[in-house]
Tab-separated table of C-alpha atoms and ligand atoms in Angstrom:
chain	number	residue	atom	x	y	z
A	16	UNK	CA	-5.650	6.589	-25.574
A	17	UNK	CA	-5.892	2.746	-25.467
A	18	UNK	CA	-6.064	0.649	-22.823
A	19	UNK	CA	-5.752	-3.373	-22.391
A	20	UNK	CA	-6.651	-5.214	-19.620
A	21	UNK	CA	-8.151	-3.932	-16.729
A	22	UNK	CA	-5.847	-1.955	-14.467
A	23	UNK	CA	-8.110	-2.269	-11.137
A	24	UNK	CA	-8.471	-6.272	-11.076
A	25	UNK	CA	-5.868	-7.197	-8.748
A	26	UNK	CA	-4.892	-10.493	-7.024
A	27	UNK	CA	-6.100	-11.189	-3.440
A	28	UNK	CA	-5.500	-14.941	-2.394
A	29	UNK	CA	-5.203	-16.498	1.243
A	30	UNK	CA	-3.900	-19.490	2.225
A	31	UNK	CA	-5.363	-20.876	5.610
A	32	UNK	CA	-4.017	-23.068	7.931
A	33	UNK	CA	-4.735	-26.821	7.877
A	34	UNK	CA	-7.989	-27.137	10.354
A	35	UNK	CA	-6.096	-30.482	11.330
A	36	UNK	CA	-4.104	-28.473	13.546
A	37	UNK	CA	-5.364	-27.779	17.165
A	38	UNK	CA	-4.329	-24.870	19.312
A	39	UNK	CA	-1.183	-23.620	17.450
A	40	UNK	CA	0.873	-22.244	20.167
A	41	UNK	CA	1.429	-19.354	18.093
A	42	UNK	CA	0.440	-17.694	14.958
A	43	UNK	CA	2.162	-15.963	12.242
A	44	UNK	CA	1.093	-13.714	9.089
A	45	UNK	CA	2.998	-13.253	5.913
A	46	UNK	CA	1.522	-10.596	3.608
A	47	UNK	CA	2.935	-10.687	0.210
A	48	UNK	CA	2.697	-7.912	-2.057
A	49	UNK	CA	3.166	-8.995	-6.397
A	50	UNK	CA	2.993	-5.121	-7.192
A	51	UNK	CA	0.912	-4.691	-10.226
A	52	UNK	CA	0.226	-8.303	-10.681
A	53	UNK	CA	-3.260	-9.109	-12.602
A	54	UNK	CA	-5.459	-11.509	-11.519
A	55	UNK	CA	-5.767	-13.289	-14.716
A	56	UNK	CA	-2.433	-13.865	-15.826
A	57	UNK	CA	-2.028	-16.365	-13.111
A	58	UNK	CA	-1.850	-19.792	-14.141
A	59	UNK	CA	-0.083	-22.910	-13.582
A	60	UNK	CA	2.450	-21.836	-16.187
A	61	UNK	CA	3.023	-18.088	-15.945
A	62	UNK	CA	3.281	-18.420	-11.661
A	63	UNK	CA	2.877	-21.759	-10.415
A	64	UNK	CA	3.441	-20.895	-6.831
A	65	UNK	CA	0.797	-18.687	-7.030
A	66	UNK	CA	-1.943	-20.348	-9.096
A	67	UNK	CA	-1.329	-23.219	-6.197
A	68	UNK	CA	-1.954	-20.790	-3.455
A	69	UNK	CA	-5.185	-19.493	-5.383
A	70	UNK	CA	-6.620	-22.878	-6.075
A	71	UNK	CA	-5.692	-24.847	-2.508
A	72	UNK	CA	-6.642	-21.663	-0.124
A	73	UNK	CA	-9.585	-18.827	-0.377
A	74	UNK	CA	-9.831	-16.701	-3.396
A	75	UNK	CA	-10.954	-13.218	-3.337
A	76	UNK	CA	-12.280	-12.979	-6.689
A	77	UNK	CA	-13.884	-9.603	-6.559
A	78	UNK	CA	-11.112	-7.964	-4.966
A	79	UNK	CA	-10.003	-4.408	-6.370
A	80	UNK	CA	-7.636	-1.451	-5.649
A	81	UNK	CA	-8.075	1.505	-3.445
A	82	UNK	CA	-6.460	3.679	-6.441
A	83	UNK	CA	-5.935	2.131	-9.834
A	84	UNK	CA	-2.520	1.843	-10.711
A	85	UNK	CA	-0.661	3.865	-7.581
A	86	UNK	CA	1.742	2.284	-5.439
A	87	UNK	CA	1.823	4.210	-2.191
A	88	UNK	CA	-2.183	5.030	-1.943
A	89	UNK	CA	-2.866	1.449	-1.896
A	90	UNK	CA	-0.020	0.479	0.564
A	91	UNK	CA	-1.128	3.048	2.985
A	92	UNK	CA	-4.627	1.111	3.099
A	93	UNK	CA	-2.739	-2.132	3.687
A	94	UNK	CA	-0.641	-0.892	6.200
A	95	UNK	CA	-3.359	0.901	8.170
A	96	UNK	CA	-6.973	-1.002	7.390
A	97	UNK	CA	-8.240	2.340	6.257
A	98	UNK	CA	-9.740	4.021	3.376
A	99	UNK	CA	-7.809	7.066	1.355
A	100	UNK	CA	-10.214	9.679	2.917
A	101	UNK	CA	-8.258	8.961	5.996
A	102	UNK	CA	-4.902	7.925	4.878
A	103	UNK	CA	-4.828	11.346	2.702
A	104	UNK	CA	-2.170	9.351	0.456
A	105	UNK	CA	-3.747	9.919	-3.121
A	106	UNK	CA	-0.885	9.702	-5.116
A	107	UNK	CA	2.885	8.427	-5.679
A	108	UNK	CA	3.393	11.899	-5.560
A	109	UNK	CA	2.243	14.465	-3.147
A	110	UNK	CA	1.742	18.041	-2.646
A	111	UNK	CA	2.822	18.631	1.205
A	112	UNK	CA	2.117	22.818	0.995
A	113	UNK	CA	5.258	23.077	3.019
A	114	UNK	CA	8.857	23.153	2.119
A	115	UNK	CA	10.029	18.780	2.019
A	116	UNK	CA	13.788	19.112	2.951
A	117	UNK	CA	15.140	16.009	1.729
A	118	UNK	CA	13.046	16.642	-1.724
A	119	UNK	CA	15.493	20.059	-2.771
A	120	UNK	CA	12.841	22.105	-0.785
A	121	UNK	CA	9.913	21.639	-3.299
A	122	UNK	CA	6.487	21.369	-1.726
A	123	UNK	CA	5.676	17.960	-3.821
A	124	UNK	CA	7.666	15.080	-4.238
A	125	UNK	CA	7.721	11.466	-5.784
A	126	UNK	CA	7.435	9.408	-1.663
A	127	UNK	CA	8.651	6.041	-2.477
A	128	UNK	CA	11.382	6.941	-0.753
A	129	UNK	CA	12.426	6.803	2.955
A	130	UNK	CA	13.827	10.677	3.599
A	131	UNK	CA	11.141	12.113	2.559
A	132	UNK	CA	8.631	9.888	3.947
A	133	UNK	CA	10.504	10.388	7.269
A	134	UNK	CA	10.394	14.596	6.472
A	135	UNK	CA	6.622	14.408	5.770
A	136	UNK	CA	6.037	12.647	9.052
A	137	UNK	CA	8.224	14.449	10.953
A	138	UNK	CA	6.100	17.993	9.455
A	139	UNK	CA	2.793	16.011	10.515
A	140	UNK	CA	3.514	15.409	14.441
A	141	UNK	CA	5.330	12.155	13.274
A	142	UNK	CA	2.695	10.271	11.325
A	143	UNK	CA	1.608	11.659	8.107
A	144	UNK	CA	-0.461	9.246	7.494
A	145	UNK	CA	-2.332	9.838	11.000
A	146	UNK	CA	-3.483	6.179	11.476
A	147	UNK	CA	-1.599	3.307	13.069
A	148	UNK	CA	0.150	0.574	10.660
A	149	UNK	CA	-0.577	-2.796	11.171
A	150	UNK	CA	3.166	-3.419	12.031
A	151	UNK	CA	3.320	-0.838	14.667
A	152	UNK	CA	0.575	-2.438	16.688
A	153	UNK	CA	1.225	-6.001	16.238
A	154	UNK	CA	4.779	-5.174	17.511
A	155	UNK	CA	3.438	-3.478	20.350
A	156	UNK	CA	1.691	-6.525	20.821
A	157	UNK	CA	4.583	-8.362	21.388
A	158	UNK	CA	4.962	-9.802	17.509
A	159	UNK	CA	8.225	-9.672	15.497
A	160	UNK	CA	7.783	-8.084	12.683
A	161	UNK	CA	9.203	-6.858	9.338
A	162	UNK	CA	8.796	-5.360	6.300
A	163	UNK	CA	10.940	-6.001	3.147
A	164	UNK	CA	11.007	-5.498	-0.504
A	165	UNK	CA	9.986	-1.994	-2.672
A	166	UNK	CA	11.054	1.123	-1.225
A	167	UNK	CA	8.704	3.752	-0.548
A	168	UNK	CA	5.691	0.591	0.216
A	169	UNK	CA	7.756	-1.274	2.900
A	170	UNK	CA	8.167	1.621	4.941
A	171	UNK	CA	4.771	2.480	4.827
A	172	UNK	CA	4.015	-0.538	6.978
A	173	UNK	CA	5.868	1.035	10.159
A	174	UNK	CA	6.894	4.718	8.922
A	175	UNK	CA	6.546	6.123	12.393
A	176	UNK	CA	9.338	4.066	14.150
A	177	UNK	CA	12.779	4.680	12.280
A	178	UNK	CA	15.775	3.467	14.527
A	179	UNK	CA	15.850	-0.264	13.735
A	180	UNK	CA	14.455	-0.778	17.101
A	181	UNK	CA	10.892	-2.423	15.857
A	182	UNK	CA	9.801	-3.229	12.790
A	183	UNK	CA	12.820	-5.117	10.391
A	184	UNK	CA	13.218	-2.253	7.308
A	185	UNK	CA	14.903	-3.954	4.652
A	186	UNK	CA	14.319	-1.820	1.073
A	187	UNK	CA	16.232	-0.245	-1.903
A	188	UNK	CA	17.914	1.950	0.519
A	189	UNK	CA	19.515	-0.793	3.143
A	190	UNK	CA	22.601	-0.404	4.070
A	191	UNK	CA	23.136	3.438	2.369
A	192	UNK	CA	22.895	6.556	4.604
A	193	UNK	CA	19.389	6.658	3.781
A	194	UNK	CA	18.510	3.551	4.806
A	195	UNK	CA	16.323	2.561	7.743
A	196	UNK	CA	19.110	1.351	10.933
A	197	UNK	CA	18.885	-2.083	11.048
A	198	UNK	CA	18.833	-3.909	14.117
A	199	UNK	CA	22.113	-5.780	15.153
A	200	UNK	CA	21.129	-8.822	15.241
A	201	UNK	CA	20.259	-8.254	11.476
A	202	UNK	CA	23.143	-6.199	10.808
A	203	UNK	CA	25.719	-9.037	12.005
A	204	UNK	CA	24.074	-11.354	10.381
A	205	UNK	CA	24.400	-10.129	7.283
A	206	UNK	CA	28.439	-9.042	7.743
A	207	UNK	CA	28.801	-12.698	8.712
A	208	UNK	CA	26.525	-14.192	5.932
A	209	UNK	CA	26.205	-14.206	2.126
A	210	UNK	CA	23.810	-11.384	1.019
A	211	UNK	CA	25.884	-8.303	1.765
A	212	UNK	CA	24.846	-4.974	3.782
A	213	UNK	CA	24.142	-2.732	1.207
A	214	UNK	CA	21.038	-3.475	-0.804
A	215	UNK	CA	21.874	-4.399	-4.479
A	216	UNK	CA	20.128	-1.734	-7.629
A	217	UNK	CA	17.950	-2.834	-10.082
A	218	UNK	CA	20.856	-2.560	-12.237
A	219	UNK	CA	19.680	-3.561	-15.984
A	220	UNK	CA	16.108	-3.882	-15.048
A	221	UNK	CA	16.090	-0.147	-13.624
A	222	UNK	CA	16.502	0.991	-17.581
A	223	UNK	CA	13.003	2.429	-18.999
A	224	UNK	CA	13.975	3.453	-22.113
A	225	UNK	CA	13.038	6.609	-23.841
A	226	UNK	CA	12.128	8.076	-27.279
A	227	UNK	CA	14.971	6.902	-28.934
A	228	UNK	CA	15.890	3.665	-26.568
A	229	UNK	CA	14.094	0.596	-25.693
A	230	UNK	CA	13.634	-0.340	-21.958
A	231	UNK	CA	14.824	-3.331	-20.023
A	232	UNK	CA	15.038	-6.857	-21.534
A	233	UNK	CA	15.621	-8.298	-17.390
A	234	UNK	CA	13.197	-8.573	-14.490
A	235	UNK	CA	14.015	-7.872	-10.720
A	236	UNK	CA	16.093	-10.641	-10.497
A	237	UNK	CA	18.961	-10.178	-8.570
A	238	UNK	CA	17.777	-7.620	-6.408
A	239	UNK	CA	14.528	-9.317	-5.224
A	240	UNK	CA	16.639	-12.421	-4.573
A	241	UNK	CA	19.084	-10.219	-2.157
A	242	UNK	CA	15.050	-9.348	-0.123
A	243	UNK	CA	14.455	-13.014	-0.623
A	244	UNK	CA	17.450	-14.063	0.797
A	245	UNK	CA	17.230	-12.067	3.904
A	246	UNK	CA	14.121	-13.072	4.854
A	247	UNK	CA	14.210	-16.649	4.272
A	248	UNK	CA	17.892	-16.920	5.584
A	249	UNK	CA	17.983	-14.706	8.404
A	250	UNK	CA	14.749	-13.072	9.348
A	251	UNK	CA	12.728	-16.070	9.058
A	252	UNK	CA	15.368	-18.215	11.155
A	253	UNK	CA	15.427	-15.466	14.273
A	254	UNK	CA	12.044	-15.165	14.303
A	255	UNK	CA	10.919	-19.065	14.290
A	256	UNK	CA	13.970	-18.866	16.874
A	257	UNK	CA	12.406	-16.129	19.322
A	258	UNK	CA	9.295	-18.202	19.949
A	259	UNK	CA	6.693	-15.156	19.039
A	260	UNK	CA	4.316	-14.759	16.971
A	261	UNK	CA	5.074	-12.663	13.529
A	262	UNK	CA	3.789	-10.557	11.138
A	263	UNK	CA	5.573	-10.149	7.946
A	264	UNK	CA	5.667	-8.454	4.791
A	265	UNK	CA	6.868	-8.783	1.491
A	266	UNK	CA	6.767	-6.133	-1.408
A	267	UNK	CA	7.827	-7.603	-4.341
A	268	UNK	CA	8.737	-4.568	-6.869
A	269	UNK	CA	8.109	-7.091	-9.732
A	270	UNK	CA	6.320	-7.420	-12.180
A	271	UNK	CA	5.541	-3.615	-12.042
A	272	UNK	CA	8.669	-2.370	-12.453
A	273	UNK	CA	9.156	-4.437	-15.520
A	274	UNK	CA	5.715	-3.905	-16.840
A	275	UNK	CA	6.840	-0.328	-16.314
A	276	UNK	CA	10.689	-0.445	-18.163
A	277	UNK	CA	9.887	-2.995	-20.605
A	278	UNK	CA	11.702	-3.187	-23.352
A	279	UNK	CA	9.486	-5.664	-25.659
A	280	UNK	CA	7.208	-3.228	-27.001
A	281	UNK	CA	9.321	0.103	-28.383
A	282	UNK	CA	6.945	2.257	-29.492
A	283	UNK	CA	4.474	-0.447	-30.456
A	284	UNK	CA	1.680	-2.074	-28.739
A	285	UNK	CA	2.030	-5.346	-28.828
A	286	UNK	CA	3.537	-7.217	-27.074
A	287	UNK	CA	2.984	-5.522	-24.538
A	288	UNK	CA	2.979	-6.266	-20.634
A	289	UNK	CA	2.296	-9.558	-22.495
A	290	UNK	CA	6.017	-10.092	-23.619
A	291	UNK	CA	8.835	-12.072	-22.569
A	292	UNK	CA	10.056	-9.910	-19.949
A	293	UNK	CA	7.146	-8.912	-18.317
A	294	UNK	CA	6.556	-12.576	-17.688
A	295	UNK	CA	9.990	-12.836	-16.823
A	296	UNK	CA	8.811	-10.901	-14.148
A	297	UNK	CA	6.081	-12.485	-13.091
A	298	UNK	CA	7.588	-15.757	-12.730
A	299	UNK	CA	10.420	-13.977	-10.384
A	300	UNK	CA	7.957	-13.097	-7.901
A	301	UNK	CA	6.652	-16.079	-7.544
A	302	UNK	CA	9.975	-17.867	-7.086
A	303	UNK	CA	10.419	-15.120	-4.442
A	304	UNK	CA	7.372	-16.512	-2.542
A	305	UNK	CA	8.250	-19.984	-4.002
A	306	UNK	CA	11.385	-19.630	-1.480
A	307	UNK	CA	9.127	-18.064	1.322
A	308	UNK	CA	6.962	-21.101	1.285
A	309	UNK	CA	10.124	-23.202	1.644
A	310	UNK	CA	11.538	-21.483	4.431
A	311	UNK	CA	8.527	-21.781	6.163
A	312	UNK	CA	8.832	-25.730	5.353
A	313	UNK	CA	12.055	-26.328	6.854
A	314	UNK	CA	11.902	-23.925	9.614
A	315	UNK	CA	8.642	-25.648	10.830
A	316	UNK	CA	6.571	-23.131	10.939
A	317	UNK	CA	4.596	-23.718	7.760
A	318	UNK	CA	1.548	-25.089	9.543
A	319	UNK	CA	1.291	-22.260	12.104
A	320	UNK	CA	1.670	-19.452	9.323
A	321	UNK	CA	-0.725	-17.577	6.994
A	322	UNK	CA	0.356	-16.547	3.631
A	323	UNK	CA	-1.928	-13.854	2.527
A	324	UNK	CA	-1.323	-12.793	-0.944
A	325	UNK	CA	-2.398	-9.266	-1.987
A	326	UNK	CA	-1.800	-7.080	-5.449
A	327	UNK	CA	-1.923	-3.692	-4.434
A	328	UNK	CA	-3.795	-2.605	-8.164
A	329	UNK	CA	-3.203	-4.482	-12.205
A	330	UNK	CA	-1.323	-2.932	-14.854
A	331	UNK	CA	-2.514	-2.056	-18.685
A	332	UNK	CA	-0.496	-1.461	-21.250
A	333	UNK	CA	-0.901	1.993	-22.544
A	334	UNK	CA	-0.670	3.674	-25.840
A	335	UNK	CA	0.783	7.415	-25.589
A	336	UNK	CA	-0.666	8.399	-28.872
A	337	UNK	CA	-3.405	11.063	-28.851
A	338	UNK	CA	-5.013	12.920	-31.390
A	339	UNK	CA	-6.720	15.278	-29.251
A	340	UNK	CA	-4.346	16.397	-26.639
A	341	UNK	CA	-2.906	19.936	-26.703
A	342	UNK	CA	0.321	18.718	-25.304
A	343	UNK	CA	0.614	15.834	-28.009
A	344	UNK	CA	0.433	18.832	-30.883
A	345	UNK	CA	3.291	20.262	-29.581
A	346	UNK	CA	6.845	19.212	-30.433
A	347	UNK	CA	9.421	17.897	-27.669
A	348	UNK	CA	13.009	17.002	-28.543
A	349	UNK	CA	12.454	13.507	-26.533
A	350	UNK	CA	9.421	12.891	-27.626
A	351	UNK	CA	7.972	11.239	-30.925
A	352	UNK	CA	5.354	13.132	-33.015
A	353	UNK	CA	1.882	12.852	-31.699
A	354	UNK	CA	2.933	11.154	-28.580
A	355	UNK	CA	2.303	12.385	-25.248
A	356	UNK	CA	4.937	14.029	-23.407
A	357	UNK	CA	5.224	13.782	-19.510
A	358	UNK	CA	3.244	15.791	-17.614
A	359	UNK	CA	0.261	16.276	-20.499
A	360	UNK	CA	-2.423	16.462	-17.967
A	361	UNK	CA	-0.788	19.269	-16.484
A	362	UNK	CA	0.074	20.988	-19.853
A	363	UNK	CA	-3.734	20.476	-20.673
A	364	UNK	CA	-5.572	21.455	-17.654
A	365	UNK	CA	-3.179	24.637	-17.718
A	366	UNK	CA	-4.199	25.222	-21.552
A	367	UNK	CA	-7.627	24.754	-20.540
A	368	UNK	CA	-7.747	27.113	-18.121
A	369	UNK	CA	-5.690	29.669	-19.734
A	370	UNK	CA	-3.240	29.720	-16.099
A	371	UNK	CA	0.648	29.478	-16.589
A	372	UNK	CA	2.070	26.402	-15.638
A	373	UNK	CA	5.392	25.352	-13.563
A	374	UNK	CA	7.992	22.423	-12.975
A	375	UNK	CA	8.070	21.825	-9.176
A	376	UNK	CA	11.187	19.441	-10.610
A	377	UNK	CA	12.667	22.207	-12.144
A	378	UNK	CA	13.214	25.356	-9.399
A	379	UNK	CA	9.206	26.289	-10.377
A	380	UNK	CA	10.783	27.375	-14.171
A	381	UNK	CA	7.774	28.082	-16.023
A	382	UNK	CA	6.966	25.611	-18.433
A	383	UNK	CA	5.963	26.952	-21.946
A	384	UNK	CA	5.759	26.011	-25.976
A	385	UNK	CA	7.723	23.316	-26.985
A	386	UNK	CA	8.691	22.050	-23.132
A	387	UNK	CA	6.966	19.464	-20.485
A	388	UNK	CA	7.329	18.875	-17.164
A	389	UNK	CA	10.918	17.032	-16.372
A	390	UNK	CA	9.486	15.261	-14.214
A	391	UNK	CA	5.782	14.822	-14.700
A	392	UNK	CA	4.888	17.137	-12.560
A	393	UNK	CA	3.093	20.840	-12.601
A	394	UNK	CA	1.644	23.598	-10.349
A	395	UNK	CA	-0.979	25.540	-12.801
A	396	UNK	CA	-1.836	29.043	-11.168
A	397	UNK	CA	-0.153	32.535	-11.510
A	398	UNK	CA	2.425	31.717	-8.135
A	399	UNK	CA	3.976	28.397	-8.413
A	400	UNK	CA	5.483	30.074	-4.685
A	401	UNK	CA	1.803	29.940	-3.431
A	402	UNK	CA	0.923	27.555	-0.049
A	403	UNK	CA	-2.336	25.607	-1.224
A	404	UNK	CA	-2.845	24.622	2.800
A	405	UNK	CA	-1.652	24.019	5.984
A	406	UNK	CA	-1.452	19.868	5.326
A	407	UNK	CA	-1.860	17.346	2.944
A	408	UNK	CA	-5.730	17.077	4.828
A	409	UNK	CA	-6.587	20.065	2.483
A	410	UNK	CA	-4.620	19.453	-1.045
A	411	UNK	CA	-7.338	18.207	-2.240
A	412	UNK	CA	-8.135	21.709	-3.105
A	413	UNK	CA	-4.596	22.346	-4.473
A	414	UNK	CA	-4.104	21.673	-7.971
A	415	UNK	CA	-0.862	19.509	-8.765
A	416	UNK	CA	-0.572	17.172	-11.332
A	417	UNK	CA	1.645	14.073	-12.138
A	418	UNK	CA	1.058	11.780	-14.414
A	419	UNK	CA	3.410	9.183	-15.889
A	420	UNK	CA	2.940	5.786	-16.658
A	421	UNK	CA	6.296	4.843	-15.510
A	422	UNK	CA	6.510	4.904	-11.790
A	423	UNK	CA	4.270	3.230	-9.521
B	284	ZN	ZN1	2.195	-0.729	-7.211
């Protein structure tokens, strides 16, 4: 397996208030999130906006991920302060050892999204996660807050409260029965205003391409600018309106999930998450926080605000080839010769251990010659029925296995 770049550099930047300024009456945080954005691909050219924000404020050059290349591990140490030994969020996907409702009843599930999230809490005394969010207190502070952008990350930051009532949810799910409520302020606002109810898909940037299909040629675009839009045009307003201090933030989805669908590279290397699209999306999330930074301007609040700027882990570009992997002697109907199918580390560890191996995605179907994982994922052991624990405190111990490179 090859691997470019190095997947745990991420991009930490802050930019600090002017020390001109004496006794703000008020101070406001915006966190913004460039999922899977690498430090070194920021320059002047590829994200202006950013490579301004780097160079004028404090650079956190040594900065690094919780968990290389996962999502929701790293989110739940932004949300909460804390390490992964007390979040217990190790993965994009998790093994709950109990029944998730809203996840067809299997005992693991992909959590970027807000149903399950919201079953997993409501299994673990409300708060899976067991530490407070950063948006939870600073609301109970007395800051407005909110949280906006990638689903599964921008609930993280106030998972615990889900009736509109504190924290601002606006995600992939807005405005469908599985959205967050939305307060009515916000809800008005957006019947009366341009960027409508219902969050907008990925649409043609959602497309990652198989065996026999390339992925998307598109970034984010039109969705981001939809999160964009209400912060900058109503959140933004109400809150410099309401006099209080706030604490925002801002998960942009790109460039991951381009890096992840992108269609430059079809069953080649190069380009890469070097190519046109991938850069594509890079340059949309920085015209996202390009229009954050403007708001800020002509709402006045620009000089009382920090913009803290925060990958949550890098991205590589992977090769799928292996020469030594089990699973990659095997032949799959979706997948090319030699090539890794979904869910090899499961197919290996279970071939390694002689143990049978089953598709949580699938009703527990056991999984044998000539078949992966639908979804990535596999229970290895002779009862894919079996409870591995009472929590997620003790899967540590349970053996389940995903691993994709095309969600995080
Ligand atoms: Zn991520």
């Amino acid at each position: 397996m090859m691997m470019r770049f190095c997947p745990t550099a991420v991009f930490v930047v802050f930019a600090g208030l002017s020390s001109a300024m004496a006794d703000p009456p008020r101070h406001n945080v915006i966190l913004f999130v460039p999922d899977g954005l690498r430090a070194e691909i920021v320059t002047q050219e590829t994200a202006p906006t950013l490579a301004e924000i780097r160079d004028t404020g404090v650079n956190f050059a040594n900065s690094h991920s919780l968990f290389p290349t996962f999502t929701m591990p790293n989110s739940s140490g932004m949300a909460t302060g804390h390490h992964l030994g007390d979040t217990s969020v190790f993965g994009n996907v998790l093994y709950a050892g109990f029944p998730i409702r809203s996840a067809k009843s299997a005992r693991i599930a992909f959590i970027e999204n807000d149903d399950i999230l919201g079953d997993i809490d409501e299994h673990f005394s409300g708060n899976f996660i067991d530490e407070e969010t950063i948006l939870h207190v600073a609301h109970r502070a007395g800051f407005n807050t909110a949280a906006i952008g990638k689903l599964g990350p921008t609930l993280i930051f106030d998972h615990t409260s889900r009736d509109g009532g504190e924290s601002v949810i606006v995600d992939d799910a807005t405005g469908s029965k599985a959205g967050i409520p939305l307060a009515s302020w916000l809800s008005d606002a957006l019947k009366a205003a341009n960027p409508p109810v219902v969050a907008p898909s990925r649409g043609d940037n959602g497309k990652h391409g198989n065996a026999h299909e390339s992925g998307t040629n598109v970034a984010n675009v039109t969705q981001q600018a939809y999160f964009a839009d209400v912060l900058t045009k109503i959140v933004l307003p109400k809150f410099g309106n309401d006099g209080k201090p706030f604490v925002v933030v801002f998960w942009s989805r790109d460039p991951d999930g381009t890096q992840h669908n992108q269609g430059d590279s079809f069953l080649k290397l190069e380009p890469g998450i070097n190519g046109p699209t991938s850069l594509a999306a890079i340059r949309n999330a920085d015209s996202n926080l390009a229009a954050i930074r403007a708001a800020l301007d002509t709402l006045g609040l620009a000089t009382m605000t920090d913009i803290i700027v925060s990958a949550d882990h890098g991205f590589s570009t992977i090769s799928k080839q292996s020469e030594t992997s089990p699973a990659a002697k095997a032949s799959y109907t979706n997948v090319p010769a030699s090539y890794l199918p979904p869910g090899f580390v499961a197919i290996d560890l279970a071939t390694a251990l002689n143990l049978p191996l089953w598709d949580p995605d699938n009703d527990n179907a056991r999984v044998e010659g000539g078949k992966h994982p639908h979804d990535a994922n596999g229970f290895i052991g002779e009862d894919p029925a079996a409870s591995r624990g009472e929590s997620i405190r003790t899967m540590r111990t349970g053996l389940s296995v995903r691993i994709r490179p095309l969600r995080s």
